[in-house]
Coordinates of C-alpha atoms and ligand atoms in Angstrom, one line a residue:
Chain A
M261 CA -39.9 29.7 -10.3
A262 CA -42.0 27.3 -8.6
Y263 CA -40.4 25.5 -5.8
V264 CA -41.4 23.3 -2.9
T265 CA -40.0 23.7 0.5
V266 CA -39.6 20.2 2.0
R267 CA -39.8 20.6 5.7
R268 CA -37.6 18.1 7.5
R269 CA -39.2 16.5 10.4
E270 CA -37.8 17.7 13.7
L271 CA -35.9 14.8 15.3
T272 CA -37.3 13.7 18.6
F273 CA -35.1 13.8 21.7
A274 CA -34.6 10.0 21.5
E275 CA -33.5 10.3 17.9
R276 CA -31.0 13.0 18.7
L277 CA -29.6 11.0 21.5
Y278 CA -28.5 8.3 19.0
L279 CA -28.3 5.7 21.7
P280 CA -31.7 4.1 21.0
S281 CA -30.9 3.7 17.3
I282 CA -27.5 2.3 18.2
L283 CA -29.1 -0.3 20.4
K284 CA -31.5 -1.1 17.6
G285 CA -28.6 -1.6 15.2
M286 CA -26.8 -3.8 17.7
A287 CA -29.9 -5.9 18.2
H288 CA -29.9 -6.4 14.4
T289 CA -26.3 -7.4 14.2
L290 CA -26.8 -9.7 17.2
K291 CA -29.6 -11.4 15.3
H292 CA -27.2 -12.1 12.5
F293 CA -24.5 -13.2 14.9
V294 CA -26.6 -15.9 16.4
G295 CA -27.6 -17.1 12.9
A296 CA -31.1 -15.7 12.8
G297 CA -30.3 -13.3 10.0
G298 CA -31.8 -15.6 7.4
R299 CA -28.6 -16.0 5.3
A300 CA -26.4 -17.9 7.7
G301 CA -24.7 -20.9 6.3
V302 CA -24.7 -19.8 2.7
T303 CA -20.9 -20.0 2.6
M304 CA -19.7 -23.2 0.8
Q305 CA -16.8 -24.9 2.5
Y306 CA -15.0 -25.3 -0.8
P307 CA -12.6 -28.2 -0.9
E308 CA -15.0 -30.4 1.1
E309 CA -18.2 -29.1 -0.4
K310 CA -18.4 -28.7 -4.1
W311 CA -20.6 -26.9 -6.4
Q312 CA -23.3 -28.9 -8.1
L313 CA -22.3 -28.4 -11.7
P314 CA -25.1 -27.7 -14.1
S315 CA -25.3 -30.0 -17.2
F316 CA -24.2 -27.2 -19.5
Y317 CA -21.1 -26.5 -17.5
R318 CA -18.0 -26.1 -19.7
G319 CA -14.8 -27.2 -18.0
V320 CA -11.5 -28.3 -19.5
P321 CA -11.8 -29.5 -23.1
S322 CA -10.9 -33.2 -23.4
L323 CA -10.5 -35.9 -26.0
V324 CA -12.6 -39.1 -25.9
K325 CA -12.2 -42.6 -27.2
D326 CA -14.7 -45.0 -28.8
A327 CA -15.9 -48.2 -27.2
D328 CA -12.9 -50.1 -28.7
G329 CA -10.5 -47.7 -27.0
R330 CA -9.5 -45.9 -30.2
G331 CA -9.1 -42.2 -30.1
K332 CA -11.9 -40.6 -32.2
C333 CA -9.9 -37.6 -33.3
V334 CA -8.8 -37.8 -36.9
A335 CA -6.5 -34.7 -36.7
C336 CA -8.6 -32.7 -39.1
S337 CA -7.4 -29.6 -37.3
L338 CA -10.8 -27.9 -37.5
C339 CA -10.8 -27.3 -33.7
E340 CA -7.3 -25.8 -34.0
Y341 CA -8.6 -23.6 -36.7
V342 CA -11.7 -22.4 -34.9
C343 CA -10.2 -21.9 -31.5
P344 CA -10.4 -18.2 -30.8
P345 CA -7.3 -17.8 -28.6
R346 CA -5.4 -20.5 -30.6
A347 CA -5.0 -22.7 -27.6
I348 CA -4.8 -25.9 -29.6
S349 CA -1.9 -27.2 -31.5
I350 CA -2.1 -30.4 -33.5
V351 CA 0.6 -32.3 -35.4
P352 CA -1.1 -35.1 -37.5
K353 CA 0.3 -38.4 -38.4
S354 CA -0.8 -41.1 -40.9
I355 CA -2.0 -44.3 -39.5
E356 CA -3.0 -47.7 -40.9
G357 CA -6.7 -48.7 -40.8
V358 CA -10.0 -47.3 -41.9
V359 CA -9.0 -43.9 -40.7
E360 CA -6.1 -42.1 -42.4
K361 CA -4.9 -39.7 -39.7
A362 CA -4.6 -39.4 -36.0
P363 CA -2.9 -36.7 -33.9
E364 CA 0.8 -37.2 -33.2
V365 CA 0.7 -34.2 -30.9
F366 CA -2.5 -32.7 -29.5
D367 CA -1.8 -29.9 -27.0
I368 CA -4.2 -27.5 -25.4
D369 CA -2.7 -24.6 -23.6
M370 CA -5.0 -24.2 -20.6
L371 CA -3.5 -20.8 -20.0
R372 CA -4.9 -19.7 -23.3
C373 CA -8.2 -21.6 -23.4
I374 CA -11.2 -19.5 -22.7
F375 CA -13.6 -22.5 -22.3
C376 CA -15.8 -21.3 -25.1
G377 CA -16.6 -24.8 -26.3
Y378 CA -16.2 -24.0 -30.0
C379 CA -13.9 -26.9 -30.4
E380 CA -16.6 -29.3 -29.2
E381 CA -19.1 -27.7 -31.5
V382 CA -16.9 -27.8 -34.6
C383 CA -15.5 -31.3 -34.3
P384 CA -17.0 -33.5 -37.1
E385 CA -16.0 -36.7 -35.2
E386 CA -17.4 -35.8 -31.8
A387 CA -13.9 -36.4 -30.5
I388 CA -13.5 -33.4 -28.3
F389 CA -15.8 -32.6 -25.3
M390 CA -15.9 -30.0 -22.6
S391 CA -15.5 -31.9 -19.4
K392 CA -16.6 -30.9 -15.9
E393 CA -13.1 -30.5 -14.7
Y394 CA -12.3 -27.0 -13.4
E395 CA -9.6 -27.4 -10.8
I396 CA -6.6 -26.8 -13.0
C397 CA -3.4 -25.5 -11.4
G398 CA 0.3 -25.8 -11.9
E399 CA 3.6 -24.2 -11.0
T400 CA 4.9 -23.6 -14.4
R401 CA 3.5 -22.5 -17.8
E402 CA 4.6 -25.8 -19.3
E403 CA 2.7 -27.8 -16.7
L404 CA -0.5 -26.1 -17.9
V405 CA -0.1 -27.2 -21.5
F406 CA -2.2 -30.4 -21.5
H407 CA -0.8 -33.1 -23.8
K408 CA -2.7 -35.7 -25.7
E409 CA -2.4 -38.3 -22.9
R410 CA -3.7 -36.0 -20.2
L411 CA -6.6 -34.9 -22.5
Y412 CA -7.6 -38.6 -23.1
E413 CA -7.3 -39.2 -19.4
I414 CA -9.8 -36.4 -18.6
G415 CA -12.0 -37.5 -21.5
A416 CA -12.1 -41.0 -19.9
T417 CA -13.8 -39.6 -16.9
L418 CA -16.8 -38.4 -19.0
G419 CA -19.7 -40.7 -18.9
A420 CA -22.9 -40.6 -21.0
D421 CA -24.3 -38.3 -18.3
A422 CA -21.4 -35.8 -18.9
G423 CA -22.5 -35.2 -22.5
V424 CA -20.8 -38.0 -24.4
P425 CA -23.8 -39.3 -26.4
D426 CA -22.6 -42.9 -27.0
A427 CA -19.2 -44.4 -27.3
E428 CA -20.1 -46.0 -30.7
R429 CA -17.6 -48.3 -32.3
K430 CA -16.5 -45.9 -34.9
W431 CA -13.9 -48.0 -36.6
A432 CA -16.2 -51.0 -36.8
K433 CA -18.9 -48.8 -38.2
L434 CA -16.5 -47.2 -40.7
A435 CA -15.1 -50.6 -41.8
R436 CA -18.7 -51.8 -42.4
E437 CA -19.7 -48.8 -44.4
Q438 CA -16.5 -48.9 -46.5
G439 CA -17.0 -52.6 -47.1
E440 CA -20.5 -51.9 -48.4
Q441 CA -19.2 -49.2 -50.7
G442 CA -16.3 -51.5 -51.8
V443 CA -13.7 -49.2 -50.6
T444 CA -10.7 -50.8 -48.8
G445 CA -9.3 -49.2 -45.8
G446 CA -5.9 -47.6 -46.2
Chain B
M154 CA 1.5 -7.6 48.9
N155 CA 3.2 -10.5 50.3
A156 CA 0.9 -13.4 49.5
L157 CA 3.2 -16.0 48.0
P158 CA 4.1 -17.5 51.4
V159 CA 0.4 -17.7 51.9
L160 CA 0.0 -19.4 48.6
L161 CA 2.8 -21.8 49.3
A162 CA 1.9 -23.1 52.7
E163 CA 5.1 -24.8 53.4
T164 CA 8.1 -24.0 51.2
V165 CA 10.5 -26.8 50.5
S166 CA 12.9 -26.5 53.3
D167 CA 15.5 -29.3 53.4
G168 CA 18.0 -27.0 54.8
G169 CA 21.1 -26.0 52.9
V170 CA 22.0 -22.7 51.2
W171 CA 19.8 -23.2 48.3
A172 CA 16.7 -23.7 50.4
S173 CA 17.4 -20.6 52.4
V174 CA 17.9 -18.6 49.3
N175 CA 14.7 -20.0 48.0
R176 CA 12.9 -19.2 51.2
T177 CA 14.3 -15.7 51.3
F178 CA 13.1 -15.1 47.8
V179 CA 9.7 -16.6 48.4
E180 CA 9.1 -14.5 51.4
S181 CA 10.4 -11.3 49.8
R182 CA 7.9 -8.8 48.6
W183 CA 8.9 -9.4 45.0
A184 CA 8.2 -13.0 44.6
Y185 CA 4.4 -13.0 44.4
P186 CA 4.1 -9.9 42.0
L187 CA 6.8 -11.5 39.8
L188 CA 4.8 -14.7 39.6
L189 CA 1.7 -12.8 38.6
V190 CA 3.7 -10.7 36.1
L191 CA 4.8 -14.0 34.6
V192 CA 1.2 -15.3 34.4
V193 CA -0.5 -12.1 33.3
G194 CA 2.3 -11.1 31.0
N195 CA 1.7 -14.4 29.1
V196 CA -2.0 -14.5 29.4
V197 CA -2.6 -11.1 27.9
P198 CA -0.8 -11.8 24.6
L199 CA -2.6 -15.1 24.4
L200 CA -5.9 -13.3 25.1
V201 CA -5.0 -10.9 22.3
S202 CA -4.5 -13.7 19.8
F203 CA -7.8 -15.1 20.9
L204 CA -9.4 -11.7 20.6
V205 CA -8.2 -11.3 17.0
W206 CA -9.7 -14.6 16.2
A207 CA -13.0 -13.7 18.0
E208 CA -13.0 -10.4 16.1
R209 CA -12.6 -12.1 12.8
R210 CA -15.1 -14.9 13.4
G211 CA -17.5 -12.5 15.2
S212 CA -17.5 -10.1 12.3
A213 CA -18.0 -13.0 9.9
L214 CA -21.0 -14.3 11.8
I215 CA -22.5 -10.8 11.9
Q216 CA -22.1 -10.6 8.1
D217 CA -23.4 -14.1 7.6
R218 CA -20.0 -15.4 6.7
L219 CA -17.9 -18.1 8.3
G220 CA -14.5 -16.4 9.0
P221 CA -11.2 -18.2 9.5
N222 CA -12.1 -21.8 10.4
R223 CA -9.2 -23.8 9.0
V224 CA -6.3 -23.6 11.5
G225 CA -7.0 -25.7 14.5
P226 CA -10.5 -26.3 16.0
F227 CA -12.8 -23.6 14.8
G228 CA -9.8 -21.8 13.4
L229 CA -8.6 -21.0 17.0
F230 CA -5.0 -21.1 16.0
Q231 CA -5.4 -18.7 13.1
S232 CA -3.6 -16.0 15.1
F233 CA -0.6 -18.2 15.6
A234 CA -0.4 -18.9 11.9
D235 CA -0.6 -15.1 11.3
L236 CA 2.1 -14.6 13.9
G237 CA 4.3 -17.0 12.0
K238 CA 3.7 -15.1 8.8
F239 CA 4.5 -11.8 10.5
L240 CA 7.8 -13.2 11.8
F241 CA 9.0 -14.4 8.5
K242 CA 7.9 -11.4 6.5
E243 CA 10.5 -9.0 5.3
D244 CA 10.8 -6.1 7.8
V245 CA 10.9 -3.1 5.5
T246 CA 12.2 0.1 7.0
P247 CA 11.5 2.8 4.4
G248 CA 14.5 5.1 3.6
H249 CA 12.7 8.3 4.4
V250 CA 11.7 7.6 8.0
N251 CA 13.2 8.7 11.3
K252 CA 14.7 5.4 12.3
V253 CA 14.8 5.8 16.0
L254 CA 11.3 7.0 16.5
Y255 CA 10.1 4.6 13.8
C256 CA 11.3 1.7 15.8
L257 CA 10.3 3.1 19.1
A258 CA 6.6 3.7 18.2
P259 CA 5.6 0.0 18.0
A260 CA 7.3 -0.7 21.3
I261 CA 5.4 2.2 23.0
A262 CA 2.2 0.8 21.5
V263 CA 2.6 -2.5 23.5
I264 CA 4.3 -1.6 26.7
P265 CA 1.9 1.0 28.4
P266 CA -1.2 -1.2 28.1
L267 CA 0.7 -4.2 29.6
V268 CA 2.1 -2.0 32.4
A269 CA -1.3 -0.5 33.1
L270 CA -2.7 -4.0 33.7
A271 CA -0.4 -4.4 36.6
F272 CA -2.5 -2.0 38.6
V273 CA -5.8 -3.8 38.1
P274 CA -7.0 -6.1 40.9
Y275 CA -7.9 -9.6 39.5
G276 CA -8.9 -11.0 42.8
R277 CA -8.7 -10.4 46.5
N278 CA -5.1 -11.4 46.6
V279 CA -4.4 -11.4 42.9
M280 CA -2.8 -8.1 42.2
M281 CA 0.6 -7.1 41.0
A282 CA 0.9 -3.6 42.3
D283 CA -1.5 -2.6 45.0
V284 CA -0.9 1.2 44.7
D285 CA -2.8 3.6 46.8
T286 CA -3.3 5.8 43.7
G287 CA -4.1 2.9 41.5
I288 CA -6.5 4.5 39.2
L289 CA -4.2 7.5 38.6
A290 CA -1.2 5.3 38.0
C291 CA -3.3 3.3 35.5
F292 CA -4.4 6.4 33.6
A293 CA -0.9 7.9 33.7
V294 CA 0.6 4.8 32.1
S295 CA -2.1 3.9 29.7
S296 CA -2.3 7.4 28.3
L297 CA 1.3 7.0 27.1
H298 CA -0.3 4.8 24.5
V299 CA -1.0 8.0 22.5
Y300 CA 2.7 8.5 21.9
S301 CA 2.9 5.3 19.8
V302 CA 0.3 6.6 17.4
T303 CA 1.7 10.1 17.3
L304 CA 5.3 9.0 16.9
G305 CA 4.4 6.3 14.4
G306 CA 2.6 8.9 12.3
W307 CA 5.4 11.4 12.7
A308 CA 8.3 9.2 12.2
S309 CA 6.9 7.6 9.0
N310 CA 7.4 10.9 7.3
S311 CA 4.6 10.6 4.8
K312 CA 1.2 12.2 4.4
F313 CA -1.4 9.7 5.5
P314 CA 0.5 8.4 8.6
L315 CA 1.0 12.0 9.7
L316 CA -2.6 12.8 9.3
G317 CA -3.6 9.7 11.1
G318 CA -1.1 10.5 13.9
V319 CA -2.4 14.0 14.3
R320 CA -6.0 13.0 14.4
A321 CA -5.2 10.3 16.9
T322 CA -3.4 12.7 19.2
A323 CA -6.3 15.2 19.1
Q324 CA -8.9 12.5 19.6
M325 CA -7.1 10.7 22.4
I326 CA -6.4 13.8 24.3
S327 CA -10.0 15.1 23.9
Y328 CA -11.6 11.9 25.1
E329 CA -9.1 11.3 27.9
I330 CA -10.8 14.3 29.7
A331 CA -14.3 12.8 29.6
L332 CA -12.8 9.5 30.6
G333 CA -11.0 11.0 33.5
V334 CA -14.0 13.0 34.7
S335 CA -16.4 10.1 34.6
A336 CA -13.9 8.0 36.5
L337 CA -13.6 10.8 39.0
A338 CA -17.3 10.5 39.9
V339 CA -16.7 6.8 40.7
L340 CA -13.8 7.6 42.9
M341 CA -16.0 10.2 44.7
V342 CA -18.5 7.5 45.5
A343 CA -15.9 5.0 46.5
G344 CA -14.0 7.5 48.5
S345 CA -10.6 6.1 47.5
L346 CA -8.2 6.0 44.6
R347 CA -7.2 2.5 45.4
L348 CA -8.8 0.2 42.8
Q349 CA -9.1 -2.6 45.3
D350 CA -11.2 -0.3 47.5
V351 CA -13.3 0.7 44.5
V352 CA -14.0 -3.0 43.9
L353 CA -14.8 -3.8 47.5
H354 CA -17.0 -0.8 47.7
Q355 CA -19.2 -2.3 45.0
A356 CA -19.7 -5.6 46.9
D357 CA -20.8 -4.5 50.4
G358 CA -24.2 -3.1 49.7
W359 CA -25.5 0.4 50.0
T360 CA -24.5 2.6 52.9
V361 CA -26.8 5.5 53.6
H362 CA -25.9 7.8 56.5
G363 CA -23.6 5.3 57.9
E364 CA -26.2 2.5 57.9
T365 CA -25.8 -0.5 55.6
L366 CA -28.9 -1.5 53.9
G367 CA -30.0 -5.1 53.6
A368 CA -28.3 -7.8 51.6
W369 CA -30.6 -7.1 48.6
S370 CA -28.7 -3.8 48.1
R371 CA -25.6 -5.8 47.2
F372 CA -27.3 -6.7 43.9
L373 CA -27.7 -3.0 43.1
D374 CA -24.2 -2.1 44.3
W375 CA -22.3 -2.1 41.0
N376 CA -21.4 1.3 39.9
V377 CA -23.0 0.8 36.6
V378 CA -26.3 1.0 38.6
K379 CA -25.2 3.9 40.7
Q380 CA -23.4 5.7 37.9
P381 CA -25.3 5.0 34.7
I382 CA -24.4 8.2 32.9
G383 CA -20.9 8.0 34.0
A384 CA -20.7 4.4 32.8
I385 CA -22.0 5.4 29.4
V386 CA -19.6 8.3 29.1
F387 CA -16.7 6.1 30.2
L388 CA -17.5 3.4 27.8
I389 CA -17.9 5.8 24.8
A390 CA -14.7 7.6 25.7
G391 CA -13.0 4.2 26.2
F392 CA -14.0 3.3 22.6
A393 CA -12.4 6.6 21.4
E394 CA -9.3 6.0 23.6
T395 CA -8.6 2.7 22.0
N396 CA -9.3 4.0 18.5
R397 CA -12.0 1.5 18.0
H398 CA -14.9 1.8 15.7
P399 CA -16.9 4.1 15.5
F400 CA -13.9 6.3 16.4
D401 CA -11.2 4.7 14.4
M402 CA -10.1 8.0 12.9
P403 CA -6.4 7.3 13.1
E404 CA -6.6 4.5 10.7
A405 CA -9.8 5.1 8.7
E406 CA -8.9 2.9 5.8
S407 CA -11.1 4.6 3.3
E408 CA -9.6 8.0 4.0
L409 CA -6.1 7.4 5.1
A410 CA -5.0 4.1 3.7
A411 CA -4.0 2.6 7.1
G412 CA -3.3 5.8 9.0
Y413 CA -0.4 5.9 11.3
H414 CA 0.8 2.4 10.5
T415 CA 0.7 2.7 6.7
E416 CA 4.5 2.5 6.5
Y417 CA 4.9 -0.4 8.9
S418 CA 5.3 -4.0 8.0
S419 CA 5.9 -7.5 9.5
M420 CA 6.5 -7.6 13.2
K421 CA 6.4 -3.9 13.8
F422 CA 2.9 -3.8 12.3
A423 CA 2.0 -6.8 14.5
L424 CA 3.1 -4.9 17.6
F425 CA 0.8 -2.1 16.8
F426 CA -2.0 -4.6 16.4
L427 CA -1.1 -6.2 19.7
G428 CA -1.0 -2.8 21.3
E429 CA -4.4 -1.9 20.0
Y430 CA -6.0 -5.0 21.4
A431 CA -4.0 -4.8 24.7
A432 CA -5.4 -1.3 25.1
M433 CA -8.8 -2.7 24.5
I434 CA -8.2 -5.2 27.3
V435 CA -7.1 -2.4 29.6
V436 CA -10.2 -0.3 29.0
S437 CA -12.4 -3.3 29.5
A438 CA -10.6 -4.3 32.6
L439 CA -10.9 -0.8 33.9
F440 CA -14.6 -0.6 33.1
T441 CA -15.0 -3.9 34.9
T442 CA -13.2 -2.7 37.9
L443 CA -14.8 0.7 38.1
Y444 CA -18.4 -0.1 37.1
L445 CA -19.0 -3.9 37.0
G446 CA -17.7 -4.8 40.4
G447 CA -14.3 -6.1 39.4
W448 CA -13.8 -9.7 40.7
T449 CA -16.9 -9.6 43.0
L450 CA -20.2 -11.1 42.2
F451 CA -22.7 -9.7 44.7
G452 CA -20.9 -11.4 47.5
L453 CA -21.5 -14.8 45.9
E454 CA -17.8 -15.1 45.1
D455 CA -17.1 -15.8 48.8
V456 CA -19.8 -18.3 49.1
L457 CA -18.5 -20.1 46.0
A458 CA -15.0 -19.9 47.2
D459 CA -15.9 -21.4 50.5
W460 CA -17.8 -24.2 48.8
V461 CA -14.9 -25.0 46.5
R462 CA -12.4 -24.6 49.3
S463 CA -14.1 -27.2 51.4
S464 CA -13.6 -29.7 48.7
A465 CA -10.0 -28.6 48.0
P466 CA -7.2 -30.9 49.0
E467 CA -5.3 -30.3 52.2
A468 CA -2.8 -27.6 52.2
G469 CA 0.5 -29.2 51.3
W470 CA 3.3 -27.7 49.4
I471 CA 0.8 -25.5 47.7
N472 CA -2.0 -23.9 49.6
W473 CA -4.9 -25.0 47.3
A474 CA -7.5 -23.0 49.1
Q475 CA -5.7 -19.8 48.2
V476 CA -5.1 -20.9 44.7
V477 CA -8.7 -21.8 44.2
E478 CA -9.9 -18.5 45.5
G479 CA -7.5 -16.6 43.2
V480 CA -8.6 -18.6 40.2
L481 CA -12.2 -18.1 41.0
H482 CA -11.9 -14.4 41.5
S483 CA -9.9 -13.8 38.4
G484 CA -12.3 -16.1 36.5
I485 CA -15.2 -13.8 37.5
F486 CA -13.1 -10.8 36.5
F487 CA -12.1 -12.2 33.2
T488 CA -15.6 -13.3 32.4
K489 CA -16.9 -9.8 32.8
T490 CA -13.9 -8.4 30.8
L491 CA -14.5 -10.8 28.0
A492 CA -18.1 -9.9 27.8
L493 CA -17.1 -6.3 27.5
L494 CA -14.6 -7.1 24.8
F495 CA -17.3 -8.8 22.9
V496 CA -19.3 -5.6 23.1
F497 CA -16.2 -3.8 21.6
I498 CA -16.2 -6.3 18.7
W499 CA -20.0 -6.2 18.3
V500 CA -20.1 -2.3 18.2
R501 CA -17.3 -2.3 15.6
W502 CA -19.2 -4.4 13.2
T503 CA -22.5 -2.5 13.7
L504 CA -21.7 1.2 13.6
P505 CA -20.3 3.3 10.8
R506 CA -17.4 5.6 11.4
F507 CA -17.9 9.2 12.7
R508 CA -16.8 12.1 10.7
Y509 CA -13.8 13.9 12.2
D510 CA -15.7 17.1 13.1
Q511 CA -18.6 15.0 14.6
L512 CA -16.1 13.2 16.6
M513 CA -14.6 16.3 18.1
R514 CA -18.1 17.8 18.7
L515 CA -19.2 14.7 20.5
G516 CA -16.1 14.7 22.6
W517 CA -16.0 18.4 23.6
M518 CA -19.6 19.5 23.4
R519 CA -21.5 16.5 24.5
L520 CA -19.5 14.1 26.6
L521 CA -17.4 16.5 28.5
P522 CA -20.3 18.7 29.7
L523 CA -22.3 15.6 30.4
S524 CA -19.6 14.1 32.5
L525 CA -19.0 17.4 34.3
A526 CA -22.7 17.7 35.1
W527 CA -22.8 14.1 36.3
L528 CA -19.8 14.8 38.5
A529 CA -21.6 17.7 40.1
L530 CA -24.7 15.6 40.6
T531 CA -22.6 12.8 42.1
A532 CA -21.0 15.3 44.4
V533 CA -24.3 16.5 45.6
G534 CA -25.6 13.0 46.0
V535 CA -22.6 11.8 48.0
G536 CA -22.9 14.9 50.2
I537 CA -26.5 14.2 51.0
L538 CA -26.3 10.4 51.5
R539 CA -23.0 10.2 53.3
Ligands
SF4_236 S1 -12.8 -24.3 -25.5 FE1 -12.5 -22.6 -27.0 S2 -10.6 -21.8 -26.4 FE2 -10.7 -23.7 -25.4 S3 -9.6 -25.1 -26.8 FE3 -11.8 -25.2 -27.3 S4 -12.0 -23.7 -28.9 FE4 -10.1 -23.2 -27.9
SF4_237 S1 -12.0 -31.1 -34.8 FE1 -12.2 -33.1 -33.8 S2 -11.4 -34.6 -35.2 FE2 -10.7 -32.5 -35.9 S3 -8.7 -32.3 -34.9 FE3 -10.2 -31.4 -33.5 S4 -10.7 -33.0 -32.2 FE4 -9.7 -34.0 -33.8

């Protein structure tokens, strides 16, 4: 069998003494200690300093309203259906106007939500959006089930820059279209 | 030591029984040491809390982190917050331990280092116990510290603490010898066991064949210059004595969970912590005294003291001149000690831990022969130059 004998280099006296390398190591740590290590100050002071969220950041899902202040959600339950961990529960109710339904109850359990954004993608009415909100905490499980009001509240913080394209006047638009087609709102 | 009457130039003497009792106490030989005990006994735990903070922030800076910076300015009060936490934590005493020894161990961890500090001179007149065999007394007391680790490990009655305790015992006994021998060389040079003499010896310049060399020799008079090898051995052995990195065998987290204090919680654990840092202070204080000239500063301390004294208020109820001198001397002393303590922290966050066999080999086969050889060399040197 062919083999190679790798001869280890003999250590010099200074190397066997350890002390020079110890001093070298200490010089290195001292460099970091005085902040010359190159990475000083990378720590973010969290509650005061906050992360610059990227535009694609998916925070808490929230409900948005149109420019007239009407909730856009029509309680079609598509998001409830698509939600992988079944975090959403909706109870619809009939309403008067150009739209037939609106949610009576719209709960998202933030303990279940995995922030996948499917609800936002599936919504035919562009009524649900992932917000930039990520500081969610509570002392009980119930506290972390976000109800309709809370979701609208969070949604209200979203501007056009946060991903809501335009707060079009949906009801007005619908009423116009239905008028053109000769359908009366019910 | 009977310096309190000196410190208090005129005691309040309005006559009456109380004043005479007062005077009797002040002039007794206990008054001044008691005052110092009160001061040092409070300063040392404070210093420990500051050290823990320094250790955490220092390590953080070395690792490019920030460390605890929330409680108080720069996080200075972090240790007090921790203390509060320790006080309110449940004090668990496991069912399988030897209760007496289990409770005794943390106490033994704290008491010897604090007692050992009584023998250290902090200034010309700032000293609690001016014992003629100061260094021996100091070693005798501080080596009791090993019992806390041993007993803690033994009383816990479980594997890792026992292993930690056994390791610690072997380690501390081994390194104590090298420590003692290197200190012996210093005593040979100083020609006295009294720590105050050792300090003064380092401030009066070199004396060769009974002749004192010029003032310049004062600047080379520290034992760290005269005893470089001894100083290195003492420092390394001191690290091992206090179970600090790179010799923290007894607690070696990655091998032994937490070593001898695995089974301890709340305040008992905190006492071990306090003891470890107090032992660090003792070793630093001893190194300062033996090798770094104690409270002296090349004779400059007297010049400084004179200068400050001249601007001090007239001696009234309190003799300010004495107070100023004491504060100045202990200030110099503590500056040196703190610098050394920083080295302790610095080394801890630089070096990896030794393996146990390496540790033993270093202790017995390197440091001990080295210190013995140095002792012989010192003996020859002292014989020729004296
Ligand atoms: S983000 Fe995903 S998990 Fe959360 S509510 Fe929407 S669909 Fe469900
Ligand atoms: S998919 Fe959109 S419209 Fe349908 S229930 Fe969900 S939020 Fe409302």
